[in-house]
PDB file of C-alpha atoms in Angstrom:
ATOM      1  CA  GLY A 102      33.105   3.547 -24.263  1.00  0.00           C
ATOM      2  CA  GLN A 103      30.099   2.755 -22.214  1.00  0.00           C
ATOM      3  CA  SER A 104      27.584   0.018 -22.793  1.00  0.00           C
ATOM      4  CA  LEU A 105      24.827  -1.830 -20.992  1.00  0.00           C
ATOM      5  CA  GLU A 106      23.461  -5.139 -22.200  1.00  0.00           C
ATOM      6  CA  GLN A 107      20.081  -6.574 -21.253  1.00  0.00           C
ATOM      7  CA  PRO A 108      17.758  -8.983 -23.062  1.00  0.00           C
ATOM      8  CA  SER A 109      15.334  -7.304 -25.428  1.00  0.00           C
ATOM      9  CA  GLU A 110      12.300  -9.438 -24.522  1.00  0.00           C
ATOM     10  CA  VAL A 111      11.211 -11.825 -21.786  1.00  0.00           C
ATOM     11  CA  THR A 112       7.914 -13.710 -21.470  1.00  0.00           C
ATOM     12  CA  ALA A 113       6.569 -15.308 -18.291  1.00  0.00           C
ATOM     13  CA  VAL A 114       3.263 -16.441 -16.822  1.00  0.00           C
ATOM     14  CA  GLU A 115       1.283 -14.950 -13.980  1.00  0.00           C
ATOM     15  CA  GLY A 116       2.547 -16.034 -10.583  1.00  0.00           C
ATOM     16  CA  ALA A 117       5.981 -16.987 -11.870  1.00  0.00           C
ATOM     17  CA  ILE A 118       9.388 -15.499 -11.081  1.00  0.00           C
ATOM     18  CA  VAL A 119      11.464 -13.747 -13.731  1.00  0.00           C
ATOM     19  CA  GLN A 120      15.016 -12.445 -13.675  1.00  0.00           C
ATOM     20  CA  ILE A 121      16.205  -9.667 -15.982  1.00  0.00           C
ATOM     21  CA  ASN A 122      19.980  -9.483 -16.290  1.00  0.00           C
ATOM     22  CA  CYS A 123      22.119  -6.458 -17.001  1.00  0.00           C
ATOM     23  CA  THR A 124      25.829  -6.360 -17.727  1.00  0.00           C
ATOM     24  CA  TYR A 125      27.639  -3.085 -18.048  1.00  0.00           C
ATOM     25  CA  GLN A 126      30.906  -1.602 -19.176  1.00  0.00           C
ATOM     26  CA  THR A 127      31.426   1.966 -18.104  1.00  0.00           C
ATOM     27  CA  SER A 128      33.814   4.369 -16.438  1.00  0.00           C
ATOM     28  CA  GLY A 129      33.087   6.081 -13.148  1.00  0.00           C
ATOM     29  CA  PHE A 130      30.601   3.511 -11.888  1.00  0.00           C
ATOM     30  CA  TYR A 131      28.691   4.509  -8.750  1.00  0.00           C
ATOM     31  CA  GLY A 132      25.708   2.205  -8.837  1.00  0.00           C
ATOM     32  CA  LEU A 133      22.984   0.464 -10.831  1.00  0.00           C
ATOM     33  CA  SER A 134      19.360   1.582 -11.012  1.00  0.00           C
ATOM     34  CA  TRP A 135      16.265  -0.072 -12.404  1.00  0.00           C
ATOM     35  CA  TYR A 136      13.281   1.695 -13.949  1.00  0.00           C
ATOM     36  CA  GLN A 137       9.904   0.453 -15.135  1.00  0.00           C
ATOM     37  CA  GLN A 138       8.048   1.935 -18.074  1.00  0.00           C
ATOM     38  CA  HIS A 139       4.563   0.986 -19.222  1.00  0.00           C
ATOM     39  CA  ASP A 140       3.652   1.557 -22.874  1.00  0.00           C
ATOM     40  CA  GLY A 141       3.009   5.250 -23.447  1.00  0.00           C
ATOM     41  CA  GLY A 142       4.070   6.155 -19.931  1.00  0.00           C
ATOM     42  CA  ALA A 143       7.028   7.690 -18.177  1.00  0.00           C
ATOM     43  CA  PRO A 144       9.853   5.693 -16.580  1.00  0.00           C
ATOM     44  CA  THR A 145       9.425   5.172 -12.849  1.00  0.00           C
ATOM     45  CA  PHE A 146      12.147   4.293 -10.372  1.00  0.00           C
ATOM     46  CA  LEU A 147      12.222   0.774  -8.934  1.00  0.00           C
ATOM     47  CA  SER A 148      15.523   0.289  -7.134  1.00  0.00           C
ATOM     48  CA  TYR A 149      19.161   1.291  -6.763  1.00  0.00           C
ATOM     49  CA  ASN A 150      22.216  -0.763  -5.769  1.00  0.00           C
ATOM     50  CA  ALA A 151      25.413   1.029  -4.833  1.00  0.00           C
ATOM     51  CA  LEU A 152      26.969  -1.934  -3.025  1.00  0.00           C
ATOM     52  CA  ASP A 153      27.214  -5.619  -3.838  1.00  0.00           C
ATOM     53  CA  GLY A 154      24.293  -7.710  -2.751  1.00  0.00           C
ATOM     54  CA  LEU A 155      20.550  -7.945  -2.850  1.00  0.00           C
ATOM     55  CA  GLU A 156      18.047  -5.141  -2.234  1.00  0.00           C
ATOM     56  CA  GLU A 157      14.432  -6.156  -1.712  1.00  0.00           C
ATOM     57  CA  THR A 158      11.384  -3.969  -2.177  1.00  0.00           C
ATOM     58  CA  GLY A 159       8.176  -5.953  -1.960  1.00  0.00           C
ATOM     59  CA  ARG A 160       7.865  -8.327  -4.923  1.00  0.00           C
ATOM     60  CA  PHE A 161      10.899  -6.786  -6.612  1.00  0.00           C
ATOM     61  CA  SER A 162      14.540  -7.405  -5.735  1.00  0.00           C
ATOM     62  CA  SER A 163      17.707  -6.123  -7.356  1.00  0.00           C
ATOM     63  CA  PHE A 164      21.196  -7.544  -7.175  1.00  0.00           C
ATOM     64  CA  LEU A 165      24.614  -6.111  -7.954  1.00  0.00           C
ATOM     65  CA  SER A 166      28.070  -7.627  -8.338  1.00  0.00           C
ATOM     66  CA  ARG A 167      30.569  -4.854  -8.977  1.00  0.00           C
ATOM     67  CA  SER A 168      33.433  -7.282  -9.577  1.00  0.00           C
ATOM     68  CA  ASP A 169      31.450  -8.976 -12.368  1.00  0.00           C
ATOM     69  CA  SER A 170      29.943  -5.718 -13.724  1.00  0.00           C
ATOM     70  CA  TYR A 171      26.591  -7.461 -13.481  1.00  0.00           C
ATOM     71  CA  GLY A 172      23.227  -6.935 -11.937  1.00  0.00           C
ATOM     72  CA  TYR A 173      19.728  -8.289 -12.181  1.00  0.00           C
ATOM     73  CA  LEU A 174      16.157  -7.418 -11.356  1.00  0.00           C
ATOM     74  CA  LEU A 175      14.038 -10.206  -9.889  1.00  0.00           C
ATOM     75  CA  LEU A 176      10.274  -9.991 -10.089  1.00  0.00           C
ATOM     76  CA  GLN A 177       8.292 -12.460  -7.995  1.00  0.00           C
ATOM     77  CA  GLU A 178       4.611 -13.427  -8.022  1.00  0.00           C
ATOM     78  CA  LEU A 179       4.211 -11.885 -11.447  1.00  0.00           C
ATOM     79  CA  GLN A 180       1.013  -9.999 -12.153  1.00  0.00           C
ATOM     80  CA  MET A 181      -0.458  -8.862 -15.458  1.00  0.00           C
ATOM     81  CA  LYS A 182       0.261  -5.257 -14.489  1.00  0.00           C
ATOM     82  CA  ASP A 183       4.000  -6.085 -14.457  1.00  0.00           C
ATOM     83  CA  SER A 184       3.925  -6.228 -18.266  1.00  0.00           C
ATOM     84  CA  ALA A 185       6.177  -3.299 -19.118  1.00  0.00           C
ATOM     85  CA  SER A 186       9.690  -2.418 -20.213  1.00  0.00           C
ATOM     86  CA  TYR A 187      12.457  -2.550 -17.632  1.00  0.00           C
ATOM     87  CA  PHE A 188      15.625  -0.502 -17.940  1.00  0.00           C
ATOM     88  CA  CYS A 189      18.865  -0.843 -16.081  1.00  0.00           C
ATOM     89  CA  ALA A 190      20.848   2.368 -15.738  1.00  0.00           C
ATOM     90  CA  VAL A 191      24.367   3.021 -14.527  1.00  0.00           C
ATOM     91  CA  ARG A 192      24.935   6.007 -12.269  1.00  0.00           C
ATOM     92  CA  ARG A 193      28.206   7.537 -13.291  1.00  0.00           C
ATOM     93  CA  GLY A 194      28.644   9.605 -10.178  1.00  0.00           C
ATOM     94  CA  GLY A 195      29.268  13.189  -9.387  1.00  0.00           C
ATOM     95  CA  SER A 196      26.752  15.503  -7.808  1.00  0.00           C
ATOM     96  CA  GLN A 197      24.576  15.486 -10.900  1.00  0.00           C
ATOM     97  CA  GLY A 198      23.921  11.753 -10.701  1.00  0.00           C
ATOM     98  CA  ASN A 199      23.947  11.181 -14.462  1.00  0.00           C
ATOM     99  CA  LEU A 200      22.458   7.927 -15.666  1.00  0.00           C
ATOM    100  CA  ILE A 201      23.320   5.869 -18.737  1.00  0.00           C
ATOM    101  CA  PHE A 202      20.385   3.653 -19.679  1.00  0.00           C
ATOM    102  CA  GLY A 203      20.306   0.239 -21.274  1.00  0.00           C
ATOM    103  CA  LYS A 204      17.975  -0.345 -24.212  1.00  0.00           C
ATOM    104  CA  GLY A 205      15.356  -2.012 -22.084  1.00  0.00           C
ATOM    105  CA  THR A 206      13.749  -5.430 -21.655  1.00  0.00           C
ATOM    106  CA  LYS A 207      10.121  -5.829 -22.650  1.00  0.00           C
ATOM    107  CA  LEU A 208       8.406  -8.169 -20.207  1.00  0.00           C
ATOM    108  CA  SER A 209       5.175  -9.817 -21.270  1.00  0.00           C
ATOM    109  CA  VAL A 210       3.179 -11.558 -18.558  1.00  0.00           C
ATOM    110  CA  LYS A 211       0.718 -14.161 -19.844  1.00  0.00           C
ATOM    111  CA  PRO A 212      -2.302 -15.501 -17.957  1.00  0.00           C
TER     112      PRO A 212
ATOM    113  CA  ASN B  57       2.182  18.362  -5.717  1.00  0.00           C
ATOM    114  CA  ALA B  58       2.360  17.800  -9.502  1.00  0.00           C
ATOM    115  CA  GLY B  59       5.931  16.410  -9.636  1.00  0.00           C
ATOM    116  CA  VAL B  60       7.446  16.998 -13.080  1.00  0.00           C
ATOM    117  CA  THR B  61       5.272  18.595 -15.750  1.00  0.00           C
ATOM    118  CA  GLN B  62       5.997  19.000 -19.450  1.00  0.00           C
ATOM    119  CA  THR B  63       4.372  20.995 -22.209  1.00  0.00           C
ATOM    120  CA  PRO B  64       3.282  20.379 -24.850  1.00  0.00           C
ATOM    121  CA  LYS B  65       2.244  16.705 -24.786  1.00  0.00           C
ATOM    122  CA  PHE B  66       2.259  16.405 -28.575  1.00  0.00           C
ATOM    123  CA  GLN B  67       3.804  18.524 -31.325  1.00  0.00           C
ATOM    124  CA  VAL B  68       4.179  18.276 -35.084  1.00  0.00           C
ATOM    125  CA  LEU B  69       6.793  20.455 -36.774  1.00  0.00           C
ATOM    126  CA  LYS B  70       8.003  20.946 -40.293  1.00  0.00           C
ATOM    127  CA  THR B  71      11.695  20.625 -41.060  1.00  0.00           C
ATOM    128  CA  GLY B  72      13.473  23.854 -40.193  1.00  0.00           C
ATOM    129  CA  GLN B  73      10.922  25.108 -37.684  1.00  0.00           C
ATOM    130  CA  SER B  74      11.938  25.897 -34.137  1.00  0.00           C
ATOM    131  CA  MET B  75      10.247  25.173 -30.850  1.00  0.00           C
ATOM    132  CA  THR B  76      10.842  25.068 -27.114  1.00  0.00           C
ATOM    133  CA  LEU B  77       9.826  22.217 -24.828  1.00  0.00           C
ATOM    134  CA  GLN B  78       9.000  23.329 -21.322  1.00  0.00           C
ATOM    135  CA  CYS B  79       9.634  21.426 -18.108  1.00  0.00           C
ATOM    136  CA  ALA B  80       8.918  22.347 -14.504  1.00  0.00           C
ATOM    137  CA  GLN B  81       9.291  20.502 -11.186  1.00  0.00           C
ATOM    138  CA  ASP B  82       7.862  21.348  -7.784  1.00  0.00           C
ATOM    139  CA  MET B  83      10.033  19.051  -5.655  1.00  0.00           C
ATOM    140  CA  ASN B  84      12.795  21.608  -5.050  1.00  0.00           C
ATOM    141  CA  HIS B  85      15.329  19.385  -6.817  1.00  0.00           C
ATOM    142  CA  ASN B  86      18.703  20.749  -7.814  1.00  0.00           C
ATOM    143  CA  SER B  87      19.319  18.541 -10.846  1.00  0.00           C
ATOM    144  CA  MET B  88      17.256  18.409 -14.008  1.00  0.00           C
ATOM    145  CA  TYR B  89      17.675  16.422 -17.229  1.00  0.00           C
ATOM    146  CA  TRP B  90      16.431  16.137 -20.787  1.00  0.00           C
ATOM    147  CA  TYR B  91      16.297  12.721 -22.492  1.00  0.00           C
ATOM    148  CA  ARG B  92      15.086  11.483 -25.811  1.00  0.00           C
ATOM    149  CA  GLN B  93      13.664   8.001 -26.320  1.00  0.00           C
ATOM    150  CA  ASP B  94      13.582   6.295 -29.692  1.00  0.00           C
ATOM    151  CA  PRO B  95      12.258   2.788 -30.362  1.00  0.00           C
ATOM    152  CA  GLY B  96      14.821   0.185 -29.338  1.00  0.00           C
ATOM    153  CA  MET B  97      17.287   2.814 -28.137  1.00  0.00           C
ATOM    154  CA  GLY B  98      16.385   3.313 -24.500  1.00  0.00           C
ATOM    155  CA  LEU B  99      16.748   6.776 -22.997  1.00  0.00           C
ATOM    156  CA  ARG B 100      19.621   8.981 -24.116  1.00  0.00           C
ATOM    157  CA  LEU B 101      20.692  12.067 -22.208  1.00  0.00           C
ATOM    158  CA  ILE B 102      20.629  15.275 -24.237  1.00  0.00           C
ATOM    159  CA  TYR B 103      21.546  17.910 -21.630  1.00  0.00           C
ATOM    160  CA  TYR B 104      21.483  18.182 -17.884  1.00  0.00           C
ATOM    161  CA  SER B 105      21.662  20.879 -15.245  1.00  0.00           C
ATOM    162  CA  ALA B 106      23.290  19.966 -11.953  1.00  0.00           C
ATOM    163  CA  SER B 107      22.076  23.152 -10.296  1.00  0.00           C
ATOM    164  CA  GLU B 108      20.468  26.470 -11.101  1.00  0.00           C
ATOM    165  CA  GLY B 109      22.726  28.422 -13.445  1.00  0.00           C
ATOM    166  CA  THR B 110      24.656  25.463 -14.833  1.00  0.00           C
ATOM    167  CA  THR B 111      24.083  23.255 -17.861  1.00  0.00           C
ATOM    168  CA  ASP B 112      26.175  20.516 -19.470  1.00  0.00           C
ATOM    169  CA  LYS B 113      26.032  18.336 -22.548  1.00  0.00           C
ATOM    170  CA  GLY B 114      24.956  14.729 -22.365  1.00  0.00           C
ATOM    171  CA  GLU B 115      25.333  11.940 -24.906  1.00  0.00           C
ATOM    172  CA  VAL B 116      23.398  13.490 -27.825  1.00  0.00           C
ATOM    173  CA  PRO B 117      23.415  17.317 -27.549  1.00  0.00           C
ATOM    174  CA  ASN B 118      23.756  18.233 -31.236  1.00  0.00           C
ATOM    175  CA  GLY B 119      20.829  20.243 -32.562  1.00  0.00           C
ATOM    176  CA  TYR B 120      19.580  21.233 -29.107  1.00  0.00           C
ATOM    177  CA  ASN B 121      20.017  24.055 -26.609  1.00  0.00           C
ATOM    178  CA  VAL B 122      18.805  24.334 -23.045  1.00  0.00           C
ATOM    179  CA  SER B 123      18.067  27.010 -20.487  1.00  0.00           C
ATOM    180  CA  ARG B 124      17.808  26.553 -16.746  1.00  0.00           C
ATOM    181  CA  LEU B 125      15.475  29.450 -16.163  1.00  0.00           C
ATOM    182  CA  ASN B 126      15.350  29.035 -12.378  1.00  0.00           C
ATOM    183  CA  LYS B 127      15.413  26.137  -9.930  1.00  0.00           C
ATOM    184  CA  ARG B 128      11.997  24.922 -11.078  1.00  0.00           C
ATOM    185  CA  GLU B 129      12.220  25.230 -14.861  1.00  0.00           C
ATOM    186  CA  PHE B 130      14.451  23.682 -17.518  1.00  0.00           C
ATOM    187  CA  SER B 131      13.620  24.198 -21.188  1.00  0.00           C
ATOM    188  CA  LEU B 132      14.858  22.441 -24.323  1.00  0.00           C
ATOM    189  CA  ARG B 133      15.021  24.291 -27.626  1.00  0.00           C
ATOM    190  CA  LEU B 134      15.223  22.946 -31.146  1.00  0.00           C
ATOM    191  CA  GLU B 135      16.480  25.801 -33.327  1.00  0.00           C
ATOM    192  CA  SER B 136      15.970  24.111 -36.694  1.00  0.00           C
ATOM    193  CA  ALA B 137      14.072  20.857 -36.403  1.00  0.00           C
ATOM    194  CA  ALA B 138      15.098  17.841 -38.481  1.00  0.00           C
ATOM    195  CA  PRO B 139      13.258  14.542 -39.091  1.00  0.00           C
ATOM    196  CA  SER B 140      15.992  12.782 -37.058  1.00  0.00           C
ATOM    197  CA  GLN B 141      14.681  14.670 -34.018  1.00  0.00           C
ATOM    198  CA  THR B 142      11.352  12.873 -34.181  1.00  0.00           C
ATOM    199  CA  SER B 143      11.238  11.228 -30.776  1.00  0.00           C
ATOM    200  CA  VAL B 144       9.654  11.202 -27.337  1.00  0.00           C
ATOM    201  CA  TYR B 145      11.299  13.723 -25.036  1.00  0.00           C
ATOM    202  CA  PHE B 146      11.358  13.245 -21.287  1.00  0.00           C
ATOM    203  CA  CYS B 147      12.357  15.724 -18.646  1.00  0.00           C
ATOM    204  CA  ALA B 148      13.473  14.461 -15.241  1.00  0.00           C
ATOM    205  CA  SER B 149      14.637  15.849 -11.941  1.00  0.00           C
ATOM    206  CA  SER B 150      16.502  14.470  -8.954  1.00  0.00           C
ATOM    207  CA  GLU B 151      18.105  15.491  -5.710  1.00  0.00           C
ATOM    208  CA  ALA B 152      21.669  14.473  -6.682  1.00  0.00           C
ATOM    209  CA  GLY B 153      20.864  10.779  -6.514  1.00  0.00           C
ATOM    210  CA  ALA B 154      20.109   7.740  -8.610  1.00  0.00           C
ATOM    211  CA  ARG B 155      16.377   8.233  -8.260  1.00  0.00           C
ATOM    212  CA  GLN B 156      15.113  10.452 -11.041  1.00  0.00           C
ATOM    213  CA  TYR B 157      11.511  11.568 -11.393  1.00  0.00           C
ATOM    214  CA  PHE B 158      10.254  11.762 -14.956  1.00  0.00           C
ATOM    215  CA  GLY B 159       7.632  13.935 -16.566  1.00  0.00           C
ATOM    216  CA  PRO B 160       4.923  12.483 -18.841  1.00  0.00           C
ATOM    217  CA  GLY B 161       6.874  13.188 -22.038  1.00  0.00           C
ATOM    218  CA  THR B 162       6.438  15.199 -25.230  1.00  0.00           C
ATOM    219  CA  ARG B 163       5.807  13.289 -28.436  1.00  0.00           C
ATOM    220  CA  LEU B 164       7.449  15.248 -31.268  1.00  0.00           C
ATOM    221  CA  THR B 165       7.119  14.527 -34.959  1.00  0.00           C
ATOM    222  CA  VAL B 166       9.200  16.432 -37.502  1.00  0.00           C
ATOM    223  CA  LEU B 167       7.969  16.161 -41.082  1.00  0.00           C
TER     224      LEU B 167
END
């Protein structure tokens, strides 16, 4: 079977750093993606890791360890607008690039 | 450049009624996808189309059919709607990669 585990909720204060973990168990693993979704909105792409290590995009960074079947999303200098749900998603490969999504982590940023 | 568009935005059906959800993308992407999102369940893949003329089942295809009308358009049909199909439906497209672009969603209620 395939499964992704991530915390259901995380709370942090403005300006802080928060890490959202994701562990996965799946066949045909090609890489790990992260998506952000605000309430009532559509998911939007944040990052993708195909290889082990850290990818940085502005205030957001994503990490992957293939040997540990583990990744995380790191959000720095938190802002109120970062309050949203964050989904990790495994890319299972092939030309179609199918994704299997985790259930999401709801991040609440407090003033 | 509208990205991915979906119609309708909202729909209420009675059990047993049929309807088609429309999706179009203007990014010249080969791959298109239909997901459903239920509270606490993340996004689950219903059907996908790796390229024009091909469609394949995802995780939860039962009760749905799809048509890849051309490269731009990918429709999802509910032949006989059931209350269990009450959900938010998202269409997405990608160019064979981990980055998928999502439409705004269709909020469907089946009574």
